[in-house]
Short mmCIF file of C-alpha atoms and ligand atoms in Angstrom, two decimals:
data_model
loop_
_atom_site.label_atom_id
_atom_site.label_comp_id
_atom_site.label_asym_id
_atom_site.label_seq_id
_atom_site.Cartn_x
_atom_site.Cartn_y
_atom_site.Cartn_z
CA MET A 1 7.07 -2.33 -13.19
CA LEU A 2 9.26 -3.13 -10.25
CA VAL A 3 10.59 -0.89 -7.51
CA VAL A 4 14.04 -1.52 -6.08
CA GLU A 5 15.01 0.47 -3.04
CA ALA A 6 18.54 1.24 -1.93
CA LYS A 7 19.86 3.29 0.94
CA LEU A 8 22.17 6.18 0.16
CA LYS A 9 25.22 5.59 2.34
CA ASN A 10 28.49 7.24 3.17
CA GLY A 11 27.66 10.79 2.15
CA SER A 12 28.76 13.80 4.20
CA SER A 13 26.14 15.71 6.14
CA GLU A 14 26.53 18.50 3.60
CA GLN A 15 25.71 16.10 0.76
CA TYR A 16 22.55 14.97 2.51
CA GLN A 17 21.69 18.58 3.12
CA ARG A 18 21.86 19.14 -0.65
CA LEU A 19 19.51 16.25 -1.31
CA ASN A 20 17.18 17.84 1.19
CA GLU A 21 17.35 21.11 -0.74
CA ALA A 22 16.41 19.25 -3.92
CA ILE A 23 13.40 17.75 -2.12
CA LYS A 24 12.37 21.17 -0.86
CA THR A 25 12.68 22.63 -4.34
CA ALA A 26 10.52 19.88 -5.81
CA GLN A 27 7.90 20.74 -3.18
CA PHE A 28 8.22 24.42 -4.05
CA VAL A 29 7.61 23.73 -7.74
CA ARG A 30 4.66 21.50 -6.98
CA ASN A 31 3.06 24.09 -4.71
CA LYS A 32 3.63 26.85 -7.27
CA CYS A 33 1.84 24.72 -9.84
CA VAL A 34 -1.13 24.18 -7.54
CA ARG A 35 -1.24 27.93 -6.84
CA TYR A 36 -1.14 28.69 -10.57
CA TRP A 37 -4.01 26.27 -11.19
CA MET A 38 -6.07 27.89 -8.41
CA ASP A 39 -5.48 31.37 -9.84
CA ASN A 40 -5.99 30.57 -13.51
CA LYS A 41 -9.18 28.97 -14.66
CA GLY A 42 -8.80 26.34 -17.34
CA THR A 43 -5.15 25.53 -16.58
CA THR A 44 -3.96 22.40 -18.39
CA ARG A 45 -1.14 19.97 -17.68
CA ASN A 46 0.80 21.58 -20.46
CA ASP A 47 0.48 25.01 -18.82
CA LEU A 48 2.07 23.60 -15.68
CA GLN A 49 4.97 22.19 -17.69
CA LYS A 50 5.51 25.60 -19.21
CA LEU A 51 5.33 27.17 -15.75
CA CYS A 52 8.33 25.04 -14.72
CA ALA A 53 10.49 26.70 -17.36
CA VAL A 54 9.30 30.14 -16.24
CA LEU A 55 10.09 29.37 -12.60
CA ALA A 56 13.56 28.15 -13.57
CA LYS A 57 14.34 31.46 -15.28
CA ASP A 58 12.93 33.58 -12.45
CA SER A 59 15.83 35.42 -10.78
CA THR A 60 13.93 35.72 -7.48
CA THR A 61 13.92 31.94 -7.12
CA PRO A 62 17.42 30.99 -8.29
CA TRP A 63 17.33 27.58 -6.58
CA VAL A 64 14.66 26.27 -8.95
CA ASN A 65 17.12 26.27 -11.82
CA LYS A 66 19.47 24.06 -9.81
CA LEU A 67 16.97 21.23 -9.86
CA ASN A 68 17.23 18.94 -12.86
CA SER A 69 14.73 19.96 -15.56
CA GLN A 70 13.06 16.53 -15.68
CA ALA A 71 12.74 16.56 -11.90
CA ARG A 72 11.02 19.93 -12.18
CA GLN A 73 8.63 18.43 -14.70
CA SER A 74 7.96 15.47 -12.41
CA SER A 75 6.99 17.91 -9.68
CA ALA A 76 4.55 19.60 -12.04
CA ASP A 77 3.21 16.17 -12.95
CA ARG A 78 2.65 15.43 -9.29
CA ALA A 79 0.68 18.63 -8.92
CA TRP A 80 -1.30 17.70 -11.99
CA ALA A 81 -1.97 14.21 -10.63
CA ALA A 82 -3.54 15.76 -7.51
CA ILE A 83 -5.64 18.08 -9.70
CA ALA A 84 -6.72 15.25 -12.01
CA ARG A 85 -7.69 13.11 -9.03
CA PHE A 86 -9.81 15.98 -7.73
CA TYR A 87 -11.56 16.40 -11.11
CA LEU A 88 -12.26 12.69 -11.31
CA LYS A 89 -13.82 12.66 -7.85
CA CYS A 90 -15.93 15.70 -8.71
CA HIS A 91 -17.57 13.67 -11.46
CA ASP A 92 -18.43 10.86 -9.09
CA SER A 93 -21.37 11.79 -6.85
CA SER A 94 -20.87 8.74 -4.61
CA ILE A 95 -17.59 10.15 -3.29
CA LYS A 96 -18.17 12.77 -0.62
CA LYS A 97 -14.61 13.83 0.02
CA LYS A 98 -13.39 15.45 -3.17
CA GLY A 99 -9.83 16.01 -2.04
CA PHE A 100 -9.18 19.56 -3.18
CA PRO A 101 -5.45 19.80 -3.97
CA LYS A 102 -3.51 21.05 -0.99
CA PHE A 103 -0.15 22.70 -0.59
CA LYS A 104 2.50 20.33 0.68
CA LYS A 105 4.46 21.28 3.75
CA TYR A 106 6.38 18.14 4.59
CA SER A 107 7.24 16.64 1.25
CA ARG A 108 9.74 13.82 1.60
CA SER A 109 10.78 13.00 -1.91
CA VAL A 110 11.97 14.22 -5.28
CA GLU A 111 11.59 12.32 -8.50
CA TYR A 112 14.11 12.20 -11.35
CA LYS A 113 13.51 10.62 -14.71
CA ILE A 114 16.58 9.54 -16.64
CA THR A 115 18.88 12.53 -16.28
CA GLY A 116 20.30 14.39 -13.31
CA TYR A 117 22.13 11.38 -11.91
CA LYS A 118 24.57 8.70 -12.98
CA LEU A 119 24.90 5.12 -11.81
CA SER A 120 28.35 3.55 -11.68
CA ASP A 121 28.92 0.51 -13.91
CA ASP A 122 29.00 -1.89 -11.00
CA ARG A 123 25.78 -0.28 -9.67
CA LYS A 124 27.32 0.27 -6.29
CA GLN A 125 27.39 4.05 -6.46
CA ILE A 126 25.22 6.89 -7.64
CA THR A 127 26.26 10.46 -8.45
CA PHE A 128 23.79 13.31 -8.56
CA THR A 129 24.79 15.70 -11.30
CA ASP A 130 22.16 18.45 -11.23
CA GLY A 131 22.67 21.97 -9.87
CA PHE A 132 22.48 20.91 -6.24
CA LYS A 133 25.67 18.88 -6.75
CA ALA A 134 24.89 16.39 -4.02
CA GLY A 135 27.71 14.22 -5.36
CA THR A 136 28.39 10.51 -4.96
CA PHE A 137 26.78 8.09 -2.51
CA ASP A 138 27.20 4.35 -1.97
CA LEU A 139 24.09 2.36 -2.76
CA TRP A 140 23.20 -0.21 -0.17
CA CYS A 141 20.54 -2.58 -1.33
CA SER A 142 19.69 -5.84 0.40
CA GLN A 143 19.08 -7.98 -2.67
CA LYS A 144 21.93 -6.56 -4.76
CA ALA A 145 19.07 -6.38 -7.22
CA LEU A 146 20.29 -3.43 -9.23
CA VAL A 147 22.97 -5.32 -11.16
CA TYR A 148 20.35 -7.35 -13.00
CA TYR A 149 18.80 -4.46 -14.87
CA SER A 150 20.15 -2.32 -17.69
CA SER A 151 20.10 1.44 -17.34
CA GLN A 152 17.48 1.55 -20.12
CA GLN A 153 15.17 -0.35 -17.81
CA ILE A 154 15.42 2.29 -15.11
CA ARG A 155 12.58 4.65 -15.91
CA ARG A 156 12.49 6.83 -12.86
CA LEU A 157 14.37 7.44 -9.70
CA ARG A 158 12.95 8.83 -6.51
CA VAL A 159 14.99 10.11 -3.59
CA VAL A 160 13.07 9.62 -0.34
CA ARG A 161 13.88 11.01 3.08
CA ARG A 162 13.00 8.81 6.02
CA ALA A 163 13.56 8.97 9.76
CA ASP A 164 16.76 6.95 9.46
CA GLY A 165 18.29 8.39 6.32
CA TYR A 166 17.93 8.90 2.59
CA TYR A 167 16.84 6.23 0.13
CA CYS A 168 16.72 5.81 -3.62
CA GLN A 169 13.82 4.05 -5.28
CA PHE A 170 14.42 2.82 -8.80
CA LEU A 171 11.35 2.24 -10.92
CA ILE A 172 12.34 -0.57 -13.26
CA ASP A 173 10.58 -1.63 -16.42
CA TYR A 174 10.35 -5.33 -15.76
CA GLU A 175 7.45 -7.77 -15.54
CA ARG A 176 8.06 -10.18 -12.72
CA GLN A 177 6.72 -13.65 -13.44
CA GLU A 178 6.80 -16.72 -11.24
CA LYS A 179 6.14 -20.35 -12.12
CA HIS A 180 2.88 -21.54 -10.60
CA GLU A 181 1.69 -25.12 -10.76
CA PHE A 182 -2.08 -25.40 -11.12
CA THR A 183 -3.49 -27.71 -8.44
CA GLY A 184 -7.09 -26.53 -8.24
CA SER A 185 -6.70 -25.48 -4.64
CA VAL A 186 -9.10 -22.75 -3.51
CA VAL A 187 -9.21 -20.79 -0.26
CA GLY A 188 -11.36 -18.22 1.48
CA ILE A 189 -9.86 -16.12 4.24
CA ASP A 190 -11.46 -14.20 7.06
CA LEU A 191 -9.32 -11.34 8.28
CA GLY A 192 -9.73 -10.87 11.99
CA LEU A 193 -8.38 -9.38 15.16
CA LYS A 194 -7.86 -12.49 17.23
CA GLU A 195 -6.08 -14.28 14.41
CA PHE A 196 -4.64 -12.33 11.52
CA TYR A 197 -6.63 -14.58 9.26
CA THR A 198 -8.50 -17.87 9.40
CA ASP A 199 -8.82 -19.80 6.17
CA SER A 200 -11.65 -22.00 4.92
CA ASN A 201 -9.68 -25.14 5.84
CA GLY A 202 -9.57 -24.06 9.46
CA ASN A 203 -5.93 -22.97 9.47
CA THR A 204 -5.02 -19.78 11.25
CA VAL A 205 -2.21 -17.28 10.96
CA GLU A 206 -1.56 -15.47 14.20
CA ASN A 207 -1.76 -11.74 14.56
CA PRO A 208 1.70 -10.29 15.05
CA HIS A 209 0.63 -7.20 17.00
CA PHE A 210 3.79 -5.32 16.19
CA LEU A 211 2.42 -2.08 17.47
CA LYS A 212 1.55 -3.53 20.85
CA LYS A 213 5.10 -4.76 21.29
CA THR A 214 6.66 -1.47 20.33
CA ALA A 215 3.80 0.51 21.89
CA ARG A 216 5.37 0.65 25.34
CA ARG A 217 8.61 2.08 24.00
CA LEU A 218 6.68 4.39 21.74
CA ARG A 219 4.51 5.70 24.57
CA LYS A 220 7.56 6.42 26.68
CA ALA A 221 9.31 8.19 23.83
CA GLN A 222 6.18 10.16 23.02
CA ARG A 223 5.84 11.28 26.63
CA LYS A 224 9.40 12.52 26.65
CA LEU A 225 8.69 14.38 23.43
CA SER A 226 5.66 16.22 24.75
CA LYS A 227 7.62 17.23 27.85
CA ARG A 228 10.15 18.89 25.61
CA PHE A 229 7.54 20.66 23.53
CA LYS A 230 7.34 24.39 24.14
CA LYS A 231 4.17 26.07 23.01
CA GLY A 232 4.62 29.11 20.83
CA GLN A 233 8.41 28.93 20.90
CA LYS A 234 11.11 27.64 18.66
CA GLN A 235 11.72 24.00 19.62
CA SER A 236 15.05 23.03 21.17
CA ASN A 237 17.63 20.67 19.72
CA ASN A 238 16.69 18.14 22.36
CA TYR A 239 13.12 18.26 21.17
CA HIS A 240 14.14 17.54 17.60
CA LYS A 241 16.44 14.70 18.70
CA GLN A 242 13.53 13.09 20.52
CA ARG A 243 11.25 13.69 17.55
CA GLN A 244 13.70 11.69 15.44
CA LYS A 245 13.59 8.85 17.97
CA VAL A 246 9.80 8.69 17.83
CA ALA A 247 9.84 8.77 14.04
CA LYS A 248 12.33 5.88 13.96
CA LEU A 249 10.08 3.77 16.15
CA HIS A 250 7.15 4.39 13.83
CA LEU A 251 9.35 3.51 10.88
CA LYS A 252 10.34 0.26 12.55
CA VAL A 253 6.72 -0.76 13.06
CA SER A 254 5.74 0.08 9.49
CA ARG A 255 8.67 -1.96 8.14
CA GLN A 256 7.80 -4.95 10.29
CA ARG A 257 4.22 -4.74 9.08
CA LYS A 258 5.20 -4.57 5.45
CA ASP A 259 7.60 -7.48 5.82
CA ARG A 260 5.00 -9.62 7.45
CA ALA A 261 2.29 -8.68 4.94
CA ILE A 262 4.59 -9.67 2.06
CA LYS A 263 5.53 -13.03 3.58
CA ASP A 264 1.96 -14.00 4.48
CA ALA A 265 0.53 -12.90 1.14
CA LEU A 266 3.21 -14.73 -0.83
CA ALA A 267 2.71 -17.97 1.13
CA LEU A 268 -1.03 -17.78 0.55
CA VAL A 269 -0.73 -17.18 -3.19
CA GLN A 270 1.99 -19.79 -3.72
CA SER A 271 -0.16 -22.61 -2.39
CA HIS A 272 -3.53 -21.74 -3.98
CA ASP A 273 -5.09 -21.05 -7.36
CA LEU A 274 -7.94 -18.94 -6.06
CA VAL A 275 -7.93 -16.65 -3.05
CA VAL A 276 -11.17 -15.06 -1.81
CA TYR A 277 -11.15 -12.38 0.84
CA GLU A 278 -13.51 -9.80 2.26
CA ALA A 279 -13.44 -6.31 0.82
CA LEU A 280 -13.24 -4.61 4.19
CA GLN A 281 -13.78 -0.93 4.39
CA VAL A 282 -11.13 -0.33 6.98
CA SER A 283 -11.86 3.38 7.25
CA ASN A 284 -15.38 2.58 8.44
CA LEU A 285 -14.20 0.06 10.97
CA VAL A 286 -11.55 2.37 12.38
CA LYS A 287 -14.33 4.75 13.44
CA ASN A 288 -15.14 2.22 16.14
CA HIS A 289 -12.64 3.53 18.66
CA LYS A 290 -12.36 0.52 20.86
CA LEU A 291 -11.15 -1.48 17.92
CA ALA A 292 -9.31 1.25 16.07
CA LYS A 293 -5.83 0.59 17.31
CA SER A 294 -5.79 -3.12 16.73
CA ILE A 295 -7.48 -2.80 13.36
CA SER A 296 -4.99 -0.42 11.90
CA ASP A 297 -2.28 -2.50 13.53
CA ALA A 298 -3.47 -5.56 11.71
CA SER A 299 -3.05 -3.66 8.44
CA TRP A 300 -5.44 -5.79 6.46
CA TYR A 301 -5.55 -3.42 3.57
CA GLN A 302 -1.83 -3.62 2.96
CA PHE A 303 -2.05 -7.39 3.12
CA THR A 304 -4.82 -7.63 0.50
CA GLN A 305 -2.87 -5.29 -1.76
CA TRP A 306 0.05 -7.70 -1.62
CA VAL A 307 -2.23 -10.66 -2.26
CA ASN A 308 -3.39 -8.93 -5.44
CA TYR A 309 0.16 -8.17 -6.44
CA PHE A 310 1.37 -11.74 -5.99
CA ALA A 311 -1.77 -13.09 -7.67
CA LYS A 312 -0.74 -11.13 -10.71
CA ILE A 313 2.81 -12.41 -10.88
CA HIS A 314 1.77 -15.99 -10.06
CA LYS A 315 -1.10 -15.74 -12.53
CA ILE A 316 -3.82 -16.90 -10.17
CA THR A 317 -7.27 -15.46 -9.45
CA CYS A 318 -8.38 -13.49 -6.45
CA ILE A 319 -11.79 -12.14 -5.49
CA ALA A 320 -12.77 -9.51 -2.95
CA VAL A 321 -16.35 -10.18 -1.88
CA PRO A 322 -18.62 -7.74 -0.01
CA PRO A 323 -18.63 -8.59 3.71
CA GLN A 324 -22.40 -8.71 4.30
CA PHE A 325 -23.64 -11.81 6.13
CA THR A 326 -20.35 -13.69 6.08
CA THR A 327 -20.29 -13.97 9.88
CA ILE A 328 -24.05 -14.47 10.30
CA ASP A 329 -24.78 -17.20 7.76
CA CYS A 330 -24.38 -20.82 8.70
CA SER A 331 -21.82 -22.21 6.30
CA VAL A 332 -23.54 -25.59 6.19
CA CYS A 333 -27.27 -24.90 5.93
CA GLY A 334 -27.39 -21.16 5.28
CA ALA A 335 -29.50 -20.26 8.34
CA LYS A 336 -28.99 -16.79 9.80
CA VAL A 337 -27.32 -17.00 13.19
CA HIS A 338 -26.83 -13.57 14.72
CA LYS A 339 -23.75 -12.93 16.80
CA THR A 340 -22.26 -10.11 18.82
CA LEU A 341 -18.61 -9.20 18.42
CA SER A 342 -17.72 -11.28 21.46
CA THR A 343 -19.46 -14.47 20.28
CA ARG A 344 -16.50 -16.59 19.26
CA THR A 345 -18.37 -19.74 18.27
CA HIS A 346 -20.97 -20.32 15.60
CA ILE A 347 -23.71 -22.62 16.87
CA CYS A 348 -26.47 -23.32 14.36
CA PRO A 349 -29.89 -24.12 15.90
CA ASP A 350 -31.09 -25.62 12.59
CA CYS A 351 -28.39 -28.09 11.56
CA LYS A 352 -26.54 -28.22 14.90
CA THR A 353 -23.23 -27.24 13.34
CA VAL A 354 -20.66 -25.94 15.81
CA LEU A 355 -17.75 -24.05 14.28
CA ASP A 356 -15.27 -21.41 15.24
CA ARG A 357 -16.77 -18.06 14.27
CA ASP A 358 -13.94 -17.08 11.91
CA PHE A 359 -13.73 -20.54 10.34
CA ASN A 360 -17.44 -20.36 9.54
CA ALA A 361 -16.94 -16.90 8.03
CA ALA A 362 -14.00 -18.07 5.92
CA ILE A 363 -16.09 -20.86 4.40
CA ASN A 364 -18.87 -18.37 3.62
CA ILE A 365 -16.35 -16.05 2.03
CA LEU A 366 -15.04 -18.85 -0.16
CA LYS A 367 -18.60 -19.85 -1.14
CA LYS A 368 -19.46 -16.28 -2.03
CA GLY A 369 -16.35 -15.98 -4.16
CA LEU A 370 -16.99 -19.26 -5.97
CA LYS A 371 -20.60 -18.26 -6.61
CA TYR A 372 -19.41 -15.02 -8.07
CA LEU A 373 -16.77 -16.70 -10.20
CA GLY A 374 -19.37 -19.20 -11.42
CA GLU A 375 -21.71 -16.39 -12.41
CA TYR A 376 -18.87 -14.61 -14.09
CA LEU A 377 -18.00 -17.68 -16.15
CA ASN A 378 -21.66 -18.21 -17.08
CA GLY A 379 -21.96 -14.58 -18.01
CA THR A 380 -24.73 -14.04 -15.43
CA VAL A 381 -22.96 -11.58 -13.16
CA GLY A 382 -25.38 -8.86 -12.13
CA HIS A 383 -28.37 -10.76 -13.54
CA THR A 384 -29.32 -12.57 -10.36
CA GLY A 385 -30.85 -10.06 -7.95
CA THR A 386 -33.41 -12.53 -6.53
CA ASP A 387 -31.12 -13.54 -3.72
CA PRO A 388 -31.63 -11.21 -0.73
CA ASN A 389 -28.05 -11.92 0.34
CA ASP A 390 -26.78 -10.58 -2.89
CA TRP A 391 -26.00 -6.99 -2.30
CA GLY A 392 -22.76 -5.27 -3.04
CA GLU A 393 -20.45 -5.98 -5.94
CA SER A 394 -17.47 -8.28 -5.76
CA ASP A 395 -14.14 -7.38 -7.24
CA LEU A 396 -12.60 -9.99 -9.42
CA TRP A 397 -9.03 -10.22 -10.59
CA ILE A 398 -8.40 -13.03 -13.02
CA PHE A 399 -4.80 -13.39 -13.99
CA ASN A 400 -4.72 -16.99 -15.17
CA ARG A 401 -6.02 -16.93 -18.68
CA ASP A 402 -7.04 -20.57 -18.96
CA VAL A 403 -10.86 -20.66 -18.69
CA GLU A 404 -10.84 -24.43 -18.26
CA ASP A 405 -8.71 -24.09 -15.17
CA LEU A 406 -11.16 -21.56 -13.83
CA SER A 407 -14.18 -23.81 -14.26
CA ARG A 408 -12.25 -26.60 -12.58
CA LEU A 409 -11.89 -24.27 -9.62
CA VAL A 410 -15.61 -23.73 -9.30
CA GLU A 411 -16.89 -27.26 -9.77
CA PRO A 412 -15.40 -29.53 -7.13
CA VAL A 413 -16.24 -27.26 -4.26
CA ILE A 414 -19.95 -27.11 -5.02
CA SER A 415 -20.14 -30.81 -4.23
CA ARG A 416 -17.74 -30.41 -1.31
CA SER A 417 -19.96 -27.87 0.41
CA ASP A 418 -22.94 -30.26 0.27
CA SER A 419 -21.10 -32.85 2.27
CA GLY A 420 -21.18 -30.73 5.40
CA ARG A 421 -18.32 -30.08 7.78
CA ILE A 422 -16.99 -31.73 10.82
CA PRO A 423 -17.04 -29.32 13.75
CA ARG A 424 -13.73 -28.63 15.40
ZN1 ZN B 501 -26.85 -24.56 9.96
#
């Protein structure tokens, strides 16, 4: 599946207002479904679908009938997804937060399936045809990507409201596949604060610090906003104008982050056949307040998600290893060298290796990943247990199906790691 996003342009303010009403109605249906589930024990997904039809016929809520019937069903499905997620978590005792389904207050999107809208033949315009009669908008889409897909391939359409306007997301039934030449190149990466990541060859990718750059402007805008806030009163137009400005700044940062994550992840996947990274539990790290801002700024999680995505379409392998000991171990002799957060250099008292802290960690991460892959190929995963370092499971995503290629990945590096490393 592929998502293509296009901005909805050149509509009148009334047209956008109608889209907004459709979004609000979708939220209304979803919340009604959650309410129904709370009040009626043993509610099933099917019951919620039936509830949609009842709501549409209800004369006290005439606007529900305006929303396309499939969009109403999608809203019920969304409610059900939240309920199903909750049930799943209830069965898992290791998860503390169960996520009881909540009512939505600030929903930003409505989802259509295949009816309720019409695309023009040249794919440059879209017309919404359901009861809200939002009418025709121009589609502005940077890659002009929509022309390549038939309307049968468009499975769903989501209208999303953002700080700078309304967007359409097309969910397209298409498996993206890229050519990838197997070279046997493997890499471990250590995600960090100083550098965005350091790889096991000693290369670094700098941290962009988008938030820091925009932070000044954001702080100023935020200050203005709180000055305009009136407690316990209806907020003024000026307040809402400023609120929009702040939201746009946040949007800018999140777009820059996403862009950067995509570019870095793609470059990494294109030039390697195996990528190993640390499975960082960002939510735990963010609790450390001194680091919180820069950690969420670095957006490691988003980056690793993109690495996985590109690994799939390039048919390579990636492994997320548990982070224990990767910074402490000496990557040459395996001795434990304890460090504080501020120790930037790894100096081994046993084998006298001197390495950059992150470089040392990246090599350890790669080793851990290769060990895991080796065990996986031998069918011994989970059978070891004698190694005190071996706690926590790795996550393995193998997308290249050639087992021979995989064993070629594991072998050369075992000899390489014996040869030791030249300190930088
Ligand atoms: Zn050592």
